[in-house]
Amino acid sequence: MFLEELQPEEKIAFLELAVIIASIDGNLSIFETSILNKYQKELGLEDYEPAGMNLDDILNSFKSERSKNIVMTELLQLIYSDGVFHEQEGEFVRLIKEHFGFESNEFGSFKDWIDKIKELSLTKEKW
């Protein structure tokens, strides 16, 4: 949704991060695969093959508050795409939040926003 705002280096880092988070529970669902494909298209990286970047390098790629908010919002959408929030995903989100310097109460607002997006998407599909 906002990924086009990321800088070229951030786009690659985001895709690397999204692949890590999508496969963290050992099961890449059809929902997660669909979102990863959407991300690649939106980022203009359809032919990009994940290189397995180091997590610190990935997270250090995001400099601005806006970029960090975009990344967290998109990742939460990916995490909730299969309707399940796994323990490993929760730990990973905590690590990212810590690295980005987010307050603990910011997670609730991100999750609420993702829930609203999902609700609107479902409503749109019914029309």
mmCIF file of C-alpha atoms in Angstrom:
data_model
loop_
_atom_site.group_PDB
_atom_site.id
_atom_site.type_symbol
_atom_site.label_atom_id
_atom_site.label_comp_id
_atom_site.label_asym_id
_atom_site.label_seq_id
_atom_site.Cartn_x
_atom_site.Cartn_y
_atom_site.Cartn_z
ATOM 1 C CA MET A 1 0.000 0.000 0.000
ATOM 2 C CA PHE A 2 2.799 2.453 0.882
ATOM 3 C CA LEU A 3 5.801 0.409 -0.235
ATOM 4 C CA GLU A 4 6.433 2.610 -3.275
ATOM 5 C CA GLU A 5 7.536 5.332 -0.824
ATOM 6 C CA LEU A 6 10.537 3.295 0.307
ATOM 7 C CA GLN A 7 13.997 4.057 -1.065
ATOM 8 C CA PRO A 8 15.557 1.427 -3.419
ATOM 9 C CA GLU A 9 17.772 -0.020 -0.652
ATOM 10 C CA GLU A 10 14.774 -0.122 1.704
ATOM 11 C CA LYS A 11 12.650 -1.948 -0.879
ATOM 12 C CA ILE A 12 15.136 -4.808 -1.090
ATOM 13 C CA ALA A 13 15.536 -4.887 2.689
ATOM 14 C CA PHE A 14 11.757 -4.946 3.130
ATOM 15 C CA LEU A 15 11.350 -7.876 0.751
ATOM 16 C CA GLU A 16 14.107 -9.773 2.557
ATOM 17 C CA LEU A 17 12.374 -9.089 5.886
ATOM 18 C CA ALA A 18 8.974 -10.116 4.537
ATOM 19 C CA VAL A 19 10.357 -13.446 3.302
ATOM 20 C CA ILE A 20 11.897 -14.111 6.723
ATOM 21 C CA ILE A 21 8.676 -13.316 8.569
ATOM 22 C CA ALA A 22 6.468 -15.272 6.143
ATOM 23 C CA SER A 23 8.516 -18.424 6.581
ATOM 24 C CA ILE A 24 9.373 -18.032 10.288
ATOM 25 C CA ASP A 25 6.793 -20.591 11.409
ATOM 26 C CA GLY A 26 8.096 -23.140 8.879
ATOM 27 C CA ASN A 27 4.890 -22.989 6.850
ATOM 28 C CA LEU A 28 4.434 -20.549 3.987
ATOM 29 C CA SER A 29 0.654 -20.310 3.614
ATOM 30 C CA ILE A 30 -1.143 -19.481 0.382
ATOM 31 C CA PHE A 31 -2.170 -16.163 1.956
ATOM 32 C CA GLU A 32 1.432 -15.295 2.801
ATOM 33 C CA THR A 33 2.625 -16.323 -0.678
ATOM 34 C CA SER A 34 -0.047 -14.148 -2.244
ATOM 35 C CA ILE A 35 1.012 -11.141 -0.181
ATOM 36 C CA LEU A 36 4.705 -11.721 -0.935
ATOM 37 C CA ASN A 37 3.863 -11.750 -4.656
ATOM 38 C CA LYS A 38 1.882 -8.526 -4.215
ATOM 39 C CA TYR A 39 4.830 -6.957 -2.396
ATOM 40 C CA GLN A 40 7.260 -7.909 -5.177
ATOM 41 C CA LYS A 41 4.974 -6.358 -7.765
ATOM 42 C CA GLU A 42 4.381 -3.195 -5.736
ATOM 43 C CA LEU A 43 8.113 -2.830 -5.098
ATOM 44 C CA GLY A 44 8.981 -3.417 -8.762
ATOM 45 C CA LEU A 45 11.080 -6.429 -7.744
ATOM 46 C CA GLU A 46 9.178 -9.239 -9.468
ATOM 47 C CA ASP A 47 12.404 -11.035 -10.464
ATOM 48 C CA TYR A 48 14.230 -10.481 -7.171
ATOM 49 C CA GLU A 49 15.467 -13.609 -5.414
ATOM 50 C CA PRO A 50 16.011 -13.198 -1.658
ATOM 51 C CA ALA A 51 19.710 -13.203 -0.837
ATOM 52 C CA GLY A 52 19.389 -14.077 2.853
ATOM 53 C CA MET A 53 20.597 -10.726 4.146
ATOM 54 C CA ASN A 54 21.690 -10.395 7.764
ATOM 55 C CA LEU A 55 18.816 -9.211 9.982
ATOM 56 C CA ASP A 56 20.812 -6.309 11.466
ATOM 57 C CA ASP A 57 21.709 -5.102 7.964
ATOM 58 C CA ILE A 58 18.052 -5.354 6.948
ATOM 59 C CA LEU A 59 16.760 -3.416 9.953
ATOM 60 C CA ASN A 60 19.492 -0.777 9.710
ATOM 61 C CA SER A 61 18.368 -0.032 6.130
ATOM 62 C CA PHE A 62 15.282 1.788 7.412
ATOM 63 C CA LYS A 63 16.275 5.272 8.535
ATOM 64 C CA SER A 64 13.156 7.447 8.658
ATOM 65 C CA GLU A 65 10.208 7.133 11.022
ATOM 66 C CA ARG A 66 7.897 6.945 8.014
ATOM 67 C CA SER A 67 9.831 4.017 6.539
ATOM 68 C CA LYS A 68 9.760 2.197 9.869
ATOM 69 C CA ASN A 69 5.999 2.744 10.175
ATOM 70 C CA ILE A 70 5.447 1.496 6.626
ATOM 71 C CA VAL A 71 7.554 -1.594 7.289
ATOM 72 C CA MET A 72 5.798 -2.448 10.548
ATOM 73 C CA THR A 73 2.342 -1.895 9.082
ATOM 74 C CA GLU A 74 3.020 -4.051 6.037
ATOM 75 C CA LEU A 75 4.657 -6.795 8.104
ATOM 76 C CA LEU A 76 1.714 -6.947 10.483
ATOM 77 C CA GLN A 77 -0.605 -7.275 7.501
ATOM 78 C CA LEU A 78 1.540 -10.193 6.305
ATOM 79 C CA ILE A 79 1.595 -11.813 9.743
ATOM 80 C CA TYR A 80 -2.172 -11.586 10.159
ATOM 81 C CA SER A 81 -2.906 -12.707 6.583
ATOM 82 C CA ASP A 82 -3.333 -16.330 7.630
ATOM 83 C CA GLY A 83 -5.416 -15.377 10.674
ATOM 84 C CA VAL A 84 -2.870 -16.796 13.112
ATOM 85 C CA PHE A 85 -0.283 -14.934 15.183
ATOM 86 C CA HIS A 86 2.431 -17.495 15.945
ATOM 87 C CA GLU A 87 4.744 -17.207 18.930
ATOM 88 C CA GLN A 88 7.799 -16.955 16.642
ATOM 89 C CA GLU A 89 6.134 -14.102 14.750
ATOM 90 C CA GLY A 90 5.403 -12.318 18.015
ATOM 91 C CA GLU A 91 9.016 -12.594 19.102
ATOM 92 C CA PHE A 92 10.184 -11.316 15.724
ATOM 93 C CA VAL A 93 7.787 -8.352 15.890
ATOM 94 C CA ARG A 94 9.065 -7.542 19.379
ATOM 95 C CA LEU A 95 12.645 -7.589 18.088
ATOM 96 C CA ILE A 96 11.782 -5.278 15.176
ATOM 97 C CA LYS A 97 9.828 -2.915 17.440
ATOM 98 C CA GLU A 98 12.779 -2.737 19.810
ATOM 99 C CA HIS A 99 15.236 -2.089 16.994
ATOM 100 C CA PHE A 100 13.018 0.628 15.503
ATOM 101 C CA GLY A 101 12.451 2.227 18.916
ATOM 102 C CA PHE A 102 8.660 1.855 18.965
ATOM 103 C CA GLU A 103 6.797 2.184 22.261
ATOM 104 C CA SER A 104 4.965 -0.933 23.476
ATOM 105 C CA ASN A 105 1.552 0.756 23.113
ATOM 106 C CA GLU A 106 2.224 1.448 19.409
ATOM 107 C CA PHE A 107 1.782 -2.251 18.614
ATOM 108 C CA GLY A 108 -1.875 -2.137 19.608
ATOM 109 C CA SER A 109 -2.593 0.721 17.237
ATOM 110 C CA PHE A 110 -0.794 -1.041 14.368
ATOM 111 C CA LYS A 111 -2.723 -4.254 15.034
ATOM 112 C CA ASP A 112 -6.005 -2.341 15.227
ATOM 113 C CA TRP A 113 -5.235 -0.626 11.938
ATOM 114 C CA ILE A 114 -4.450 -3.948 10.229
ATOM 115 C CA ASP A 115 -7.706 -5.389 11.571
ATOM 116 C CA LYS A 116 -9.567 -2.432 10.032
ATOM 117 C CA ILE A 117 -7.815 -2.917 6.683
ATOM 118 C CA LYS A 118 -8.768 -6.607 6.695
ATOM 119 C CA GLU A 119 -12.347 -5.733 7.616
ATOM 120 C CA LEU A 120 -12.568 -3.189 4.788
ATOM 121 C CA SER A 121 -11.075 -5.684 2.327
ATOM 122 C CA LEU A 122 -13.654 -8.297 3.252
ATOM 123 C CA THR A 123 -16.454 -5.751 2.972
ATOM 124 C CA LYS A 124 -15.176 -4.658 -0.438
ATOM 125 C CA GLU A 125 -15.122 -8.301 -1.654
ATOM 126 C CA LYS A 126 -18.821 -8.687 -0.703
ATOM 127 C CA TRP A 127 -19.854 -5.722 -2.860
#
